[in-house]
mmCIF file of C-alpha atoms in Angstrom:
data_model
loop_
_atom_site.group_PDB
_atom_site.id
_atom_site.type_symbol
_atom_site.label_atom_id
_atom_site.label_comp_id
_atom_site.label_asym_id
_atom_site.label_seq_id
_atom_site.Cartn_x
_atom_site.Cartn_y
_atom_site.Cartn_z
ATOM 1 C CA MET H 27 -12.175 -8.467 -43.952
ATOM 2 C CA ALA H 28 -10.741 -5.294 -42.532
ATOM 3 C CA LYS H 29 -10.055 -4.823 -38.857
ATOM 4 C CA ARG H 30 -12.907 -3.151 -37.019
ATOM 5 C CA ILE H 31 -12.087 0.143 -35.366
ATOM 6 C CA SER H 32 -13.086 0.144 -31.714
ATOM 7 C CA GLN H 33 -11.467 3.351 -30.487
ATOM 8 C CA SER H 34 -9.561 6.323 -31.806
ATOM 9 C CA SER H 35 -5.813 5.776 -32.129
ATOM 10 C CA VAL H 36 -5.107 9.507 -31.939
ATOM 11 C CA ASN H 37 -3.394 10.764 -28.790
ATOM 12 C CA TRP H 38 -5.396 13.967 -28.483
ATOM 13 C CA ALA H 39 -3.493 15.250 -25.438
ATOM 14 C CA ALA H 40 -0.114 14.962 -27.186
ATOM 15 C CA LEU H 41 -1.568 16.557 -30.311
ATOM 16 C CA ALA H 42 -3.038 19.442 -28.292
ATOM 17 C CA GLU H 43 0.400 20.180 -26.816
ATOM 18 C CA ARG H 44 1.846 20.707 -30.303
ATOM 19 C CA VAL H 45 -0.976 22.819 -31.721
ATOM 20 C CA PRO H 46 -0.491 26.600 -31.543
ATOM 21 C CA ALA H 47 -2.908 28.493 -29.291
ATOM 22 C CA GLU H 48 -4.638 30.190 -32.236
ATOM 23 C CA GLN H 49 -5.425 26.769 -33.789
ATOM 24 C CA ARG H 50 -6.862 25.105 -30.653
ATOM 25 C CA GLY H 51 -10.435 25.920 -31.694
ATOM 26 C CA ASN H 52 -9.911 24.122 -35.013
ATOM 27 C CA LEU H 53 -8.426 21.132 -33.172
ATOM 28 C CA ALA H 54 -11.447 20.978 -30.842
ATOM 29 C CA THR H 55 -13.802 21.061 -33.846
ATOM 30 C CA PHE H 56 -11.819 18.319 -35.548
ATOM 31 C CA LYS H 57 -11.885 16.172 -32.387
ATOM 32 C CA VAL H 58 -15.674 16.552 -32.086
ATOM 33 C CA ARG H 59 -16.106 15.502 -35.726
ATOM 34 C CA SER H 60 -13.717 12.582 -35.322
ATOM 35 C CA ASP H 61 -15.505 11.369 -32.189
ATOM 36 C CA GLY H 62 -18.870 11.719 -33.939
ATOM 37 C CA TYR H 63 -17.643 9.651 -36.863
ATOM 38 C CA LEU H 64 -16.336 6.957 -34.499
ATOM 39 C CA ARG H 65 -19.695 6.857 -32.683
ATOM 40 C CA ARG H 66 -21.544 6.442 -36.011
ATOM 41 C CA VAL H 67 -19.198 3.610 -37.027
ATOM 42 C CA LEU H 68 -19.641 1.847 -33.680
ATOM 43 C CA ALA H 69 -23.450 2.240 -33.866
ATOM 44 C CA ASN H 70 -23.504 -0.102 -36.875
ATOM 45 C CA PRO H 71 -22.878 -3.827 -36.548
ATOM 46 C CA PRO H 72 -19.475 -5.095 -37.719
ATOM 47 C CA GLU H 73 -21.083 -7.353 -40.338
ATOM 48 C CA PRO H 74 -23.980 -6.415 -42.637
ATOM 49 C CA PRO H 75 -27.279 -8.111 -41.768
ATOM 50 C CA LYS H 76 -27.900 -11.493 -43.441
ATOM 51 C CA ILE H 77 -30.454 -11.565 -46.213
ATOM 52 C CA ASN H 78 -33.328 -14.025 -45.725
ATOM 53 C CA TRP H 79 -33.393 -15.481 -49.256
ATOM 54 C CA ALA H 80 -36.038 -18.070 -48.358
ATOM 55 C CA MET H 81 -38.544 -15.363 -47.476
ATOM 56 C CA TYR H 82 -37.900 -13.600 -50.797
ATOM 57 C CA LYS H 83 -38.326 -16.903 -52.720
ATOM 58 C CA GLN H 84 -41.758 -17.363 -51.134
ATOM 59 C CA THR H 85 -42.806 -13.741 -51.679
ATOM 60 C CA ILE H 86 -41.609 -13.068 -55.251
ATOM 61 C CA PRO H 87 -43.643 -14.910 -57.894
ATOM 62 C CA VAL H 88 -41.056 -14.729 -60.728
ATOM 63 C CA ALA H 89 -39.262 -18.073 -60.858
ATOM 64 C CA GLY H 90 -35.443 -17.974 -60.649
ATOM 65 C CA MET H 91 -35.198 -14.236 -60.064
ATOM 66 C CA VAL H 92 -34.287 -14.545 -56.362
ATOM 67 C CA ASP H 93 -31.798 -17.331 -57.148
ATOM 68 C CA THR H 94 -30.135 -15.114 -59.763
ATOM 69 C CA PHE H 95 -29.919 -12.223 -57.321
ATOM 70 C CA GLN H 96 -28.570 -14.519 -54.612
ATOM 71 C CA LYS H 97 -25.832 -15.871 -56.901
ATOM 72 C CA GLN H 98 -24.865 -12.380 -58.018
ATOM 73 C CA TYR H 99 -24.903 -11.081 -54.438
ATOM 74 C CA GLU H 100 -22.745 -13.908 -53.127
ATOM 75 C CA ALA H 101 -20.338 -13.592 -56.073
ATOM 76 C CA LEU H 102 -19.898 -9.884 -55.367
ATOM 77 C CA LYS H 103 -16.716 -9.316 -53.403
ATOM 78 C CA ILE H 104 -15.728 -5.745 -52.714
ATOM 79 C CA PRO H 105 -12.022 -5.712 -51.906
ATOM 80 C CA TYR H 106 -10.744 -3.653 -49.035
ATOM 81 C CA PRO H 107 -8.690 -0.809 -50.505
ATOM 82 C CA ALA H 108 -4.978 -1.511 -50.646
ATOM 83 C CA ASP H 109 -2.775 0.673 -48.496
ATOM 84 C CA THR H 110 -0.621 2.581 -50.965
ATOM 85 C CA GLN H 111 0.228 5.554 -48.781
ATOM 86 C CA THR H 112 1.847 4.047 -45.679
ATOM 87 C CA ALA H 113 5.092 3.274 -47.508
ATOM 88 C CA LEU H 114 5.251 6.856 -48.806
ATOM 89 C CA VAL H 115 4.576 8.280 -45.358
ATOM 90 C CA GLU H 116 7.226 6.017 -43.815
ATOM 91 C CA ALA H 117 9.742 7.122 -46.468
ATOM 92 C CA GLN H 118 8.934 10.763 -45.751
ATOM 93 C CA TRP H 119 9.255 10.130 -42.020
ATOM 94 C CA ALA H 120 12.682 8.538 -42.576
ATOM 95 C CA GLU H 121 13.792 11.651 -44.495
ATOM 96 C CA VAL H 122 12.410 13.921 -41.773
ATOM 97 C CA LYS H 123 14.214 11.860 -39.102
ATOM 98 C CA LYS H 124 17.487 12.303 -41.015
ATOM 99 C CA ALA H 125 16.873 16.056 -41.253
ATOM 100 C CA ILE H 126 16.052 16.201 -37.533
ATOM 101 C CA GLN H 127 19.210 14.289 -36.635
ATOM 102 C CA ALA H 128 21.318 16.560 -38.851
ATOM 103 C CA PHE H 129 19.747 19.627 -37.236
ATOM 104 C CA VAL H 130 20.382 18.232 -33.751
ATOM 105 C CA GLN H 131 24.032 17.532 -34.615
ATOM 106 C CA GLU H 132 24.476 21.047 -36.037
ATOM 107 C CA SER H 133 22.772 22.533 -32.991
ATOM 108 C CA ASN H 134 24.949 20.543 -30.608
ATOM 109 C CA ALA H 135 28.066 21.695 -32.486
ATOM 110 C CA SER H 136 26.851 25.308 -32.266
ATOM 111 C CA ILE H 137 26.094 24.893 -28.574
ATOM 112 C CA ALA H 138 29.579 23.507 -27.961
ATOM 113 C CA SER H 139 31.223 26.413 -29.803
ATOM 114 C CA TYR H 140 29.054 28.943 -27.941
ATOM 115 C CA GLU H 141 29.919 27.302 -24.623
ATOM 116 C CA LYS H 142 33.607 27.662 -25.523
ATOM 117 C CA GLU H 143 33.024 31.360 -26.284
ATOM 118 C CA ILE H 144 31.197 31.801 -22.976
ATOM 119 C CA ALA H 145 34.007 30.065 -21.107
ATOM 120 C CA ALA H 146 36.583 32.267 -22.855
ATOM 121 C CA THR H 147 34.581 35.398 -22.013
ATOM 122 C CA LYS H 148 34.200 34.326 -18.373
ATOM 123 C CA ALA H 149 37.949 33.642 -18.211
ATOM 124 C CA LEU H 150 38.706 37.235 -19.230
ATOM 125 C CA LEU H 151 39.568 39.827 -16.685
ATOM 126 C CA PRO H 152 36.480 41.967 -15.988
ATOM 127 C CA TYR H 153 36.486 45.108 -18.132
ATOM 128 C CA ASP H 154 36.312 47.436 -15.159
ATOM 129 C CA GLN H 155 39.571 45.921 -13.834
ATOM 130 C CA MET H 156 41.316 45.761 -17.227
ATOM 131 C CA THR H 157 44.121 48.124 -18.202
ATOM 132 C CA MET H 158 44.892 49.145 -21.792
ATOM 133 C CA GLU H 159 47.742 46.617 -21.845
ATOM 134 C CA ASP H 160 45.375 43.851 -20.666
ATOM 135 C CA TYR H 161 42.872 44.846 -23.376
ATOM 136 C CA ASN H 162 45.645 44.851 -25.996
ATOM 137 C CA ASP H 163 46.668 41.335 -24.890
ATOM 138 C CA ALA H 164 43.068 40.045 -24.920
ATOM 139 C CA PHE H 165 41.929 41.728 -28.168
ATOM 140 C CA PRO H 166 44.984 42.614 -30.287
ATOM 141 C CA GLU H 167 42.946 43.157 -33.468
ATOM 142 C CA GLN H 168 40.634 45.717 -31.803
ATOM 143 C CA ALA H 169 43.001 47.533 -29.465
ATOM 144 C CA LEU H 170 44.613 50.821 -30.392
ATOM 145 C CA ASP H 171 48.198 50.290 -31.498
ATOM 146 C CA PRO H 172 49.718 53.731 -32.198
ATOM 147 C CA VAL H 173 53.119 52.290 -33.180
ATOM 148 C CA ASN H 174 52.134 49.564 -35.663
ATOM 149 C CA ARG H 175 48.683 50.846 -36.712
ATOM 150 C CA PRO H 176 48.350 54.543 -36.079
ATOM 151 C CA THR H 177 44.850 56.006 -36.439
ATOM 152 C CA PHE H 178 43.475 59.510 -36.590
ATOM 153 C CA TRP H 179 41.002 60.968 -34.177
ATOM 154 C CA PRO H 180 38.112 59.955 -33.586
ATOM 155 C CA HIS H 181 39.747 56.538 -34.188
ATOM 156 C CA ASN H 182 36.742 54.975 -35.955
ATOM 157 C CA PRO H 183 37.100 53.196 -39.316
ATOM 158 C CA GLU H 184 35.128 55.792 -41.295
ATOM 159 C CA GLU H 185 37.624 58.570 -40.506
ATOM 160 C CA GLN H 186 40.756 56.655 -41.476
ATOM 161 C CA PRO H 187 42.586 57.129 -44.795
ATOM 162 C CA GLY H 188 41.786 54.478 -47.408
ATOM 163 C CA TYR H 189 38.440 53.542 -45.827
ATOM 164 C CA VAL H 190 35.991 51.824 -48.212
ATOM 165 C CA ASP H 191 32.330 51.704 -47.223
ATOM 166 C CA PRO H 192 31.221 48.046 -47.455
ATOM 167 C CA ASP H 193 27.602 49.100 -48.111
ATOM 168 C CA GLN H 194 28.478 51.152 -51.193
ATOM 169 C CA PRO H 195 28.890 49.389 -54.540
ATOM 170 C CA ALA H 196 32.438 49.376 -55.841
ATOM 171 C CA SER H 197 32.994 52.236 -58.265
ATOM 172 C CA SER H 198 34.690 51.315 -61.542
ATOM 173 C CA HIS H 199 36.999 54.237 -62.478
#
């Protein structure tokens, strides 16, 4: 015999925290329906009522009919459905846990690299106190270097000789 349900196993408060605000009405409707179903289940007795076969034997005039029904009724066993989905759900949960752990590890690695960038930026001399030499030391690839990499005014990449627009498809001449 299956275990009798006596109360809902759903943590409604924890579930409500995870539901988006626009779906709270649907959650409330679902909770009302779930509670109503639980009340209907609890209103019925855990076991079906016993059949008074003796009364039927006295009332029904056909000989042997009640005995036949009683044998058939007692031989009838309705099996409780086998749980075929829990293993699948547990396997899916294991996969999701692995994905969550991988995401957390990637996020922690990103956080560590961003914290290093923040520390490096905080270690820089403030821009309003920086000279051109300080800027050249801090950012050699971005600083103007008229000796080794001369540029033409207005010193932006589009105005320099040999510039190729990265947004344009390469022309095949």
